[in-house]
Short mmCIF file of C-alpha atoms and ligand atoms in Angstrom, two decimals:
data_model
loop_
_atom_site.label_atom_id
_atom_site.label_comp_id
_atom_site.label_asym_id
_atom_site.label_seq_id
_atom_site.Cartn_x
_atom_site.Cartn_y
_atom_site.Cartn_z
CA MET A 270 -44.04 -25.53 8.45
CA ASP A 271 -43.19 -22.47 10.56
CA VAL A 272 -41.41 -23.43 13.67
CA SER A 273 -41.54 -21.69 17.23
CA TYR A 274 -38.02 -20.40 18.50
CA ARG A 275 -39.91 -21.66 21.58
CA GLU A 276 -40.50 -25.14 20.34
CA VAL A 277 -36.92 -25.58 19.20
CA GLN A 278 -35.52 -24.78 22.31
CA ALA A 279 -37.68 -26.96 24.40
CA ILE A 280 -35.83 -29.65 22.13
CA LEU A 281 -32.82 -28.44 22.92
CA ARG A 282 -33.15 -28.80 26.38
CA ARG A 283 -35.03 -32.44 26.32
CA GLY A 284 -31.98 -33.45 24.37
CA THR A 285 -33.11 -36.34 22.99
CA PHE A 286 -34.63 -36.59 19.68
CA SER A 287 -38.05 -38.59 18.18
CA ARG A 288 -38.54 -38.95 14.87
CA ARG A 289 -40.65 -36.06 15.64
CA ASP A 290 -38.63 -33.16 17.06
CA ILE A 291 -36.10 -34.05 14.00
CA ILE A 292 -38.53 -33.25 11.65
CA THR A 293 -39.51 -30.18 13.84
CA LEU A 294 -35.20 -29.31 13.91
CA LEU A 295 -34.96 -29.63 10.25
CA SER A 296 -37.74 -27.29 9.12
CA VAL A 297 -36.47 -24.52 10.85
CA ARG A 298 -35.97 -21.49 8.55
CA GLU A 299 -36.01 -18.16 10.38
CA ALA A 300 -32.60 -16.73 11.01
CA ARG A 301 -32.24 -16.87 15.19
CA THR A 302 -33.88 -20.23 15.71
CA ARG A 303 -31.17 -22.04 13.15
CA GLU A 304 -28.65 -19.91 15.27
CA ALA A 305 -29.80 -21.43 18.10
CA ILE A 306 -29.76 -25.17 16.66
CA ARG A 307 -25.61 -24.94 15.19
CA ALA A 308 -25.25 -23.15 18.77
CA ALA A 309 -26.44 -26.41 21.32
CA ALA A 310 -24.14 -28.72 17.69
CA GLU A 311 -20.69 -26.83 18.26
CA ALA A 312 -21.64 -27.37 21.79
CA VAL A 313 -21.82 -30.90 21.68
CA VAL A 314 -18.41 -31.20 18.95
CA LEU A 315 -17.00 -29.70 21.81
CA ARG A 316 -17.98 -31.60 24.56
CA GLU A 317 -17.56 -34.66 22.81
CA ARG A 318 -14.81 -34.43 19.88
CA GLY A 319 -12.98 -31.30 21.72
CA SER A 320 -11.82 -28.51 19.53
CA VAL A 321 -9.50 -30.47 16.96
CA VAL A 322 -10.29 -30.77 13.34
CA TYR A 323 -8.99 -34.19 11.67
CA ARG A 324 -7.90 -34.28 7.65
CA ARG A 325 -8.47 -36.68 6.04
CA GLY A 326 -6.51 -36.77 1.99
CA LEU A 327 -8.77 -37.80 -0.23
CA VAL A 328 -7.04 -39.77 -3.15
CA GLU A 329 -9.35 -40.20 -6.00
CA PHE A 330 -7.12 -42.68 -7.54
CA SER A 331 -9.69 -43.54 -10.64
CA ASN A 332 -12.81 -42.46 -12.10
CA ARG A 333 -13.45 -45.63 -14.18
CA CYS A 334 -16.92 -47.07 -12.61
CA ARG A 335 -19.10 -50.18 -13.51
CA ASN A 336 -22.18 -48.49 -11.97
CA ASN A 337 -24.80 -46.18 -13.27
CA CYS A 338 -26.12 -43.81 -10.43
CA LEU A 339 -28.45 -41.21 -12.43
CA TYR A 340 -26.70 -38.23 -10.08
CA CYS A 341 -23.33 -39.06 -10.85
CA GLY A 342 -20.98 -36.84 -13.13
CA ILE A 343 -18.50 -40.81 -13.89
CA ARG A 344 -21.55 -43.25 -14.13
CA ARG A 345 -20.95 -45.88 -16.83
CA ASP A 346 -23.39 -43.63 -19.62
CA HIS A 347 -21.07 -40.44 -19.57
CA ARG A 348 -19.12 -41.99 -22.96
CA THR A 349 -16.97 -39.12 -23.21
CA LEU A 350 -15.43 -38.21 -20.09
CA PRO A 351 -11.54 -39.89 -21.01
CA ARG A 352 -11.24 -42.58 -17.56
CA TYR A 353 -7.82 -42.56 -15.55
CA THR A 354 -6.12 -44.60 -13.30
CA LEU A 355 -3.28 -43.50 -10.85
CA SER A 356 -0.50 -45.32 -11.00
CA LEU A 357 0.91 -46.83 -7.53
CA ALA A 358 3.88 -44.75 -7.47
CA GLN A 359 1.42 -41.22 -7.81
CA ILE A 360 -0.50 -42.67 -4.75
CA LEU A 361 2.80 -43.55 -3.07
CA ARG A 362 3.41 -39.97 -3.67
CA ALA A 363 0.11 -38.10 -2.33
CA ALA A 364 0.45 -40.52 0.59
CA ARG A 365 3.29 -38.84 1.48
CA ARG A 366 2.35 -35.41 0.81
CA CYS A 367 -0.67 -36.40 3.20
CA ALA A 368 2.02 -38.19 6.09
CA ARG A 369 4.25 -35.73 5.57
CA ARG A 370 1.43 -32.74 6.19
CA GLY A 371 0.94 -34.50 9.23
CA TYR A 372 -2.92 -35.09 8.51
CA GLY A 373 -2.56 -38.99 10.04
CA SER A 374 -4.98 -40.16 7.73
CA MET A 375 -6.23 -40.74 3.60
CA VAL A 376 -9.07 -41.86 2.07
CA LEU A 377 -8.74 -44.05 -1.29
CA GLN A 378 -11.40 -43.41 -3.03
CA ALA A 379 -12.59 -44.52 -6.95
CA GLY A 380 -15.65 -45.53 -8.78
CA GLU A 381 -16.60 -48.88 -8.21
CA ARG A 382 -15.05 -51.83 -9.61
CA ARG A 383 -15.53 -55.79 -8.66
CA GLU A 384 -12.74 -57.22 -11.09
CA ALA A 385 -10.27 -59.77 -9.50
CA SER A 386 -7.45 -57.77 -10.65
CA PHE A 387 -8.66 -54.49 -9.06
CA VAL A 388 -9.26 -56.30 -5.63
CA ARG A 389 -5.75 -56.99 -5.97
CA GLU A 390 -4.54 -53.65 -6.96
CA VAL A 391 -5.73 -52.12 -3.96
CA GLU A 392 -4.77 -54.86 -1.69
CA ALA A 393 -1.46 -53.81 -3.18
CA PHE A 394 -1.62 -50.83 -2.90
CA VAL A 395 -3.34 -50.59 1.11
CA ARG A 396 -0.17 -52.57 2.18
CA THR A 397 2.45 -50.18 0.21
CA ILE A 398 0.88 -46.77 1.85
CA LYS A 399 0.53 -48.73 4.95
CA SER A 400 4.44 -49.89 5.15
CA GLN A 401 5.43 -46.89 3.51
CA THR A 402 4.41 -44.65 5.51
CA ARG A 403 5.26 -45.52 8.77
CA SER A 404 7.86 -43.23 10.18
CA LYS A 405 8.30 -42.03 14.40
CA ARG A 406 5.47 -39.84 14.08
CA LEU A 407 3.05 -41.76 12.66
CA PRO A 408 4.55 -45.98 13.80
CA GLN A 409 1.30 -47.46 12.26
CA GLY A 410 1.36 -45.42 8.93
CA LEU A 411 -1.57 -43.43 7.79
CA GLY A 412 -4.47 -44.42 8.80
CA LEU A 413 -6.17 -45.32 5.63
CA THR A 414 -9.89 -45.12 5.14
CA LEU A 415 -11.19 -46.87 1.53
CA SER A 416 -14.46 -45.96 -0.44
CA LEU A 417 -14.96 -48.15 -2.59
CA GLY A 418 -18.39 -48.97 -3.10
CA GLU A 419 -20.44 -52.35 -2.73
CA GLN A 420 -17.56 -55.80 -2.46
CA SER A 421 -18.07 -58.83 -1.45
CA ALA A 422 -17.22 -60.08 2.31
CA GLN A 423 -14.63 -61.61 1.01
CA THR A 424 -12.61 -58.53 -0.78
CA TYR A 425 -13.65 -56.14 2.03
CA ARG A 426 -12.15 -58.78 4.53
CA ARG A 427 -8.79 -58.59 2.25
CA TRP A 428 -8.51 -54.70 2.07
CA PHE A 429 -8.86 -55.28 6.17
CA GLU A 430 -6.33 -57.37 6.88
CA ALA A 431 -4.34 -55.22 4.30
CA GLY A 432 -4.60 -52.77 6.67
CA ALA A 433 -7.10 -50.62 5.46
CA HIS A 434 -9.22 -50.46 8.67
CA ARG A 435 -12.23 -47.57 7.53
CA TYR A 436 -14.91 -47.84 5.30
CA LEU A 437 -16.90 -45.19 3.89
CA LEU A 438 -20.51 -46.45 2.28
CA ARG A 439 -23.20 -43.61 1.81
CA ILE A 440 -26.77 -45.12 1.45
CA GLU A 441 -27.29 -41.93 -0.05
CA THR A 442 -31.35 -42.14 1.21
CA THR A 443 -32.98 -44.54 2.93
CA ASN A 444 -36.01 -43.78 1.03
CA ALA A 445 -37.28 -46.84 -0.98
CA ASP A 446 -38.76 -45.34 -4.41
CA LEU A 447 -36.30 -42.21 -4.09
CA PHE A 448 -33.12 -45.08 -4.40
CA ALA A 449 -34.88 -46.47 -6.41
CA ARG A 450 -35.61 -43.08 -8.77
CA ILE A 451 -31.92 -42.21 -8.29
CA HIS A 452 -30.87 -45.57 -9.38
CA PRO A 453 -30.46 -48.24 -12.13
CA PRO A 454 -32.67 -51.81 -11.29
CA ASP A 455 -29.65 -53.60 -10.83
CA GLN A 456 -28.70 -51.27 -7.27
CA THR A 457 -30.98 -51.76 -4.07
CA LEU A 458 -31.16 -50.38 -1.00
CA ARG A 459 -31.30 -53.70 0.42
CA ARG A 460 -28.15 -54.33 -1.04
CA ARG A 461 -25.79 -51.15 0.35
CA LEU A 462 -27.42 -51.95 3.82
CA ALA A 463 -26.43 -55.55 3.93
CA CYS A 464 -22.55 -54.56 2.40
CA LEU A 465 -22.73 -51.86 5.55
CA ARG A 466 -23.66 -54.97 8.38
CA THR A 467 -20.87 -56.48 6.52
CA LEU A 468 -18.55 -53.78 6.93
CA GLN A 469 -19.02 -53.45 10.44
CA ASN A 470 -18.71 -57.54 10.98
CA LEU A 471 -15.80 -57.80 9.54
CA GLY A 472 -14.42 -54.25 12.47
CA TYR A 473 -14.28 -51.78 10.07
CA GLN A 474 -15.29 -48.59 11.49
CA VAL A 475 -17.63 -47.77 9.00
CA GLY A 476 -19.81 -44.18 7.74
CA THR A 477 -22.11 -43.27 5.70
CA GLY A 478 -24.69 -40.96 4.32
CA VAL A 479 -26.84 -39.19 1.84
CA MET A 480 -27.16 -36.68 -0.37
CA ILE A 481 -29.74 -33.78 0.16
CA GLY A 482 -31.81 -31.87 -1.73
CA LEU A 483 -32.44 -34.77 -4.23
CA PRO A 484 -35.15 -34.06 -6.37
CA GLY A 485 -38.41 -35.25 -4.43
CA GLN A 486 -36.48 -35.66 -1.12
CA THR A 487 -38.48 -34.44 2.30
CA VAL A 488 -37.58 -33.63 5.68
CA GLU A 489 -39.09 -36.49 6.73
CA MET A 490 -37.62 -38.49 4.58
CA LEU A 491 -34.03 -36.74 6.11
CA ALA A 492 -35.25 -37.21 9.24
CA ASP A 493 -35.74 -41.01 8.28
CA ASP A 494 -31.93 -40.96 7.31
CA VAL A 495 -30.98 -39.98 10.37
CA MET A 496 -32.95 -42.66 12.62
CA PHE A 497 -31.59 -44.96 10.09
CA PHE A 498 -27.46 -43.48 11.25
CA ARG A 499 -28.78 -43.85 14.50
CA SER A 500 -30.34 -46.99 14.63
CA LEU A 501 -26.93 -48.77 12.05
CA ASP A 502 -24.75 -47.23 14.68
CA ALA A 503 -22.81 -45.41 12.27
CA ASP A 504 -19.13 -44.18 13.69
CA MET A 505 -18.90 -41.79 10.95
CA ILE A 506 -20.69 -40.02 9.04
CA GLY A 507 -20.25 -37.77 5.55
CA MET A 508 -23.44 -35.21 3.90
CA GLY A 509 -23.71 -33.10 1.23
CA PRO A 510 -26.27 -31.27 -0.91
CA TYR A 511 -27.31 -32.40 -4.15
CA LEU A 512 -25.56 -30.90 -7.18
CA GLU A 513 -26.79 -31.42 -10.52
CA GLN A 514 -23.70 -32.23 -12.77
CA ALA A 515 -24.37 -31.63 -16.73
CA HIS A 516 -23.78 -35.13 -18.09
CA THR A 517 -26.61 -37.19 -15.49
CA PRO A 518 -30.42 -37.62 -16.40
CA MET A 519 -30.84 -36.12 -13.36
CA ALA A 520 -29.77 -33.23 -14.76
CA ASP A 521 -32.57 -30.82 -15.60
CA TRP A 522 -34.86 -32.40 -12.71
CA ALA A 523 -36.41 -30.14 -10.36
CA ALA A 524 -34.75 -29.90 -7.24
CA ALA A 525 -34.53 -27.38 -3.99
CA PRO A 526 -32.72 -23.64 -4.50
CA PRO A 527 -29.29 -23.33 -3.44
CA LEU A 528 -29.62 -21.39 -0.74
CA ASP A 529 -32.61 -23.95 0.91
CA ARG A 530 -29.63 -27.09 0.50
CA LEU A 531 -27.51 -25.17 2.43
CA ARG A 532 -29.81 -24.67 4.66
CA LEU A 533 -30.79 -27.90 5.58
CA SER A 534 -26.83 -29.50 4.55
CA LEU A 535 -26.08 -27.77 7.78
CA LEU A 536 -28.71 -28.43 9.76
CA MET A 537 -28.59 -31.76 9.13
CA ILE A 538 -25.25 -31.55 10.33
CA ALA A 539 -26.00 -30.13 13.21
CA VAL A 540 -29.25 -32.24 14.08
CA VAL A 541 -27.13 -35.35 13.31
CA ARG A 542 -24.49 -34.10 15.63
CA LEU A 543 -26.94 -33.62 18.54
CA VAL A 544 -28.29 -37.39 17.88
CA LEU A 545 -24.92 -38.99 17.63
CA PRO A 546 -22.47 -36.53 19.66
CA ASP A 547 -19.51 -39.27 19.86
CA VAL A 548 -19.49 -39.84 15.46
CA ASN A 549 -16.84 -38.31 13.51
CA ILE A 550 -18.93 -36.08 10.86
CA ALA A 551 -17.11 -34.65 7.77
CA SER A 552 -17.45 -31.23 6.08
CA THR A 553 -17.87 -32.02 2.66
CA THR A 554 -16.22 -30.64 -0.86
CA ALA A 555 -19.90 -30.45 -1.58
CA LEU A 556 -20.89 -28.04 0.75
CA GLN A 557 -17.89 -26.31 0.22
CA ALA A 558 -18.68 -26.53 -3.97
CA LEU A 559 -22.12 -25.07 -2.56
CA HIS A 560 -20.89 -21.92 -1.13
CA PRO A 561 -17.48 -20.47 -0.35
CA GLU A 562 -17.38 -20.78 3.00
CA GLY A 563 -19.05 -23.98 3.03
CA TYR A 564 -16.16 -26.24 4.97
CA LEU A 565 -16.08 -23.72 7.75
CA GLN A 566 -20.06 -23.25 8.32
CA GLY A 567 -19.51 -27.44 8.49
CA LEU A 568 -17.53 -26.93 11.58
CA ARG A 569 -19.61 -24.10 13.31
CA TYR A 570 -22.67 -26.60 12.33
CA GLY A 571 -20.50 -29.72 14.27
CA ALA A 572 -18.37 -31.38 11.87
CA ASN A 573 -15.26 -32.51 12.89
CA VAL A 574 -13.35 -33.71 9.74
CA ILE A 575 -12.00 -32.16 6.76
CA MET A 576 -10.92 -34.50 3.83
CA PRO A 577 -8.75 -32.03 1.16
CA ARG A 578 -8.05 -33.50 -1.82
CA LEU A 579 -4.76 -34.60 -2.39
CA THR A 580 -5.52 -36.22 -6.01
CA PRO A 581 -2.92 -34.80 -8.77
CA PRO A 582 -4.99 -32.45 -10.69
CA ALA A 583 -5.03 -33.55 -14.50
CA ALA A 584 -6.55 -36.68 -12.61
CA SER A 585 -8.96 -34.36 -10.30
CA ARG A 586 -10.71 -32.44 -13.11
CA LEU A 587 -11.69 -35.69 -14.60
CA TYR A 588 -13.25 -36.93 -11.22
CA HIS A 589 -15.65 -34.81 -11.86
CA LEU A 590 -19.05 -36.01 -9.28
CA TYR A 591 -21.15 -33.02 -9.80
CA ASP A 592 -20.81 -29.62 -10.90
CA GLY A 593 -19.42 -27.09 -9.23
CA ARG A 594 -16.77 -29.29 -7.86
CA ALA A 595 -13.86 -27.55 -10.50
CA GLU A 596 -13.55 -24.65 -8.39
CA VAL A 597 -12.95 -26.15 -5.20
CA ILE A 598 -9.80 -27.80 -6.76
CA GLY A 599 -9.27 -25.46 -8.62
CA ARG A 600 -8.39 -22.88 -6.18
CA GLY A 601 -5.03 -24.92 -6.59
CA ASP A 602 -3.86 -25.99 -2.86
CA HIS A 603 -6.17 -24.82 -0.22
CA GLU A 604 -4.22 -26.20 2.85
CA ALA A 605 -3.52 -22.59 3.91
CA GLN A 606 -6.84 -21.53 3.35
CA ILE A 607 -8.02 -24.27 5.03
CA ALA A 608 -6.05 -24.04 8.10
CA ARG A 609 -7.75 -20.24 8.26
CA TRP A 610 -11.12 -21.76 8.38
CA VAL A 611 -10.58 -23.61 11.18
CA ARG A 612 -8.68 -20.72 13.39
CA ALA A 613 -11.68 -18.51 11.90
CA VAL A 614 -14.74 -20.66 14.15
CA GLY A 615 -12.00 -21.23 17.08
CA ARG A 616 -10.82 -24.98 16.59
CA GLN A 617 -6.89 -26.35 16.07
CA LEU A 618 -6.05 -29.27 12.84
CA ALA A 619 -4.93 -32.29 14.52
CA ARG A 620 -2.03 -33.54 13.54
CA ASP A 621 -0.46 -36.83 13.00
CA ASP A 622 -3.43 -38.37 14.55
CA TRP A 623 -5.75 -41.31 12.81
CA GLY A 624 -8.67 -39.15 14.81
CA ASP A 625 -10.55 -42.52 15.47
CA SER A 626 -14.12 -42.32 16.18
CA PRO A 627 -14.95 -43.12 20.18
CA HIS A 628 -18.13 -44.61 19.03
CA PHE A 629 -16.46 -47.07 17.21
CA PHE A 630 -14.37 -48.02 20.82
CA ARG A 631 -17.63 -47.94 22.17
CA ARG A 632 -19.94 -49.96 20.11
CA ARG A 633 -17.46 -52.64 19.90
CA GLN A 634 -17.22 -51.87 24.25
CA SER A 635 -20.89 -52.86 23.63
CA ALA A 636 -21.02 -55.67 21.32
CA CYS A 637 -18.33 -57.57 23.10
CA ALA A 638 -15.58 -56.97 20.91
CA ALA A 639 -15.44 -58.79 17.45
CA PRO A 640 -13.42 -62.35 17.53
CA ASN A 641 -11.04 -60.89 14.33
CA GLY A 642 -11.67 -57.47 15.76
CA ARG A 643 -8.52 -54.88 15.75
CA SER A 644 -8.65 -51.27 16.97
CA GLY A 645 -5.52 -49.06 17.71
CA ARG A 646 -3.21 -50.34 14.98
N1 5AD B 234 -23.90 -34.41 -6.01
C1 5AD B 234 -23.31 -34.79 -4.44
N2 5AD B 234 -23.22 -35.72 -3.97
C2 5AD B 234 -22.51 -36.76 -5.67
N3 5AD B 234 -22.09 -37.96 -5.07
C3 5AD B 234 -22.47 -37.99 -6.38
N4 5AD B 234 -22.81 -37.41 -7.01
C4 5AD B 234 -22.89 -36.65 -6.63
C5 5AD B 234 -23.60 -35.33 -6.78
N5 5AD B 234 -24.45 -34.83 -8.04
C6 5AD B 234 -21.66 -38.78 -3.96
C7 5AD B 234 -22.32 -39.60 -3.87
C8 5AD B 234 -21.33 -40.35 -4.19
C9 5AD B 234 -19.85 -39.29 -3.12
C10 5AD B 234 -18.87 -40.36 -3.90
O1 5AD B 234 -20.51 -38.31 -4.01
O2 5AD B 234 -23.50 -39.43 -2.33
O3 5AD B 234 -21.55 -41.06 -2.62
#
């Protein structure tokens, strides 16, 4: 579909976005029209979230996983992949580094597991990180986000009470057929949705997101994903291009050409920024894996969060969700590079700030504050 500059200008001026408008925006190919969308999204992020960029130190503490997602490099059936779990001491080292560098927040991610011992272990990690990273600059310790998949309400509650206050759980796609094609039958869209609701009810700031450019995915489906983010009232959004991973069943399924995935991923960031002005949006590692300036472009299109990986390199190489990721790590410490990119887009790095999504507090206010909720710890 060829979309005219004037039509897009009219949508941007109106500032309300129907499903049809979103489809129109996501279908733009022409450079001048894309630039108009990008500039509009950038203006919104600057107005709503200011010119700072928040960093979350990402620690991928284990690549063991009970699930078998058809796209993912750490899926259960990838039998030749050596599996690791970091020790508490290793995680703490990363957490201290994260605090020392002024990141303010950290994300603990791992493959999905549900054994009692795992639940207990994570609870201990959370408590220890919180207590060991308190300082004058961070009186409440590091902000702590978990990304550990689908769990019972009880587990989510235990981790929340231990001190985690944000949770990332991507929906991956809201299209039921596509979801079913890329996951084994024991994983359902319904349960994923129920988990997101549970997390919200417990008082977490909740992030979700999708992969972009999946085989068979259309702009209509992506528009539905954006409508879903709005109806869920998500506080944070993390999206990235789908990237083929050699050892997976999906490796040779036909996906869109990489440049189309890049264009679409950036447009999705811009559209989500326009539709949900006050949320946090991450410029993701997958974007950077697809393009040498992926992080930078994500910021230019309206993202305000970067999640640098602090996983120790030997482990990091085994946290291989998709091909191309290795190069992002391979360049060693890209701390200085991130600072340069942030400056290059005329923004500054936040320091010692949790960088919570203001959307969360507005959502809570309008819901009359959940009785067990905690906010600015
Ligand atoms: N390409 C892009 N993203 C992927 N993820 C997993 N596998 C891939 C892949 N092949 C993303 C999923 C998951 C997150 C942790 O990593 O969206 O939620």
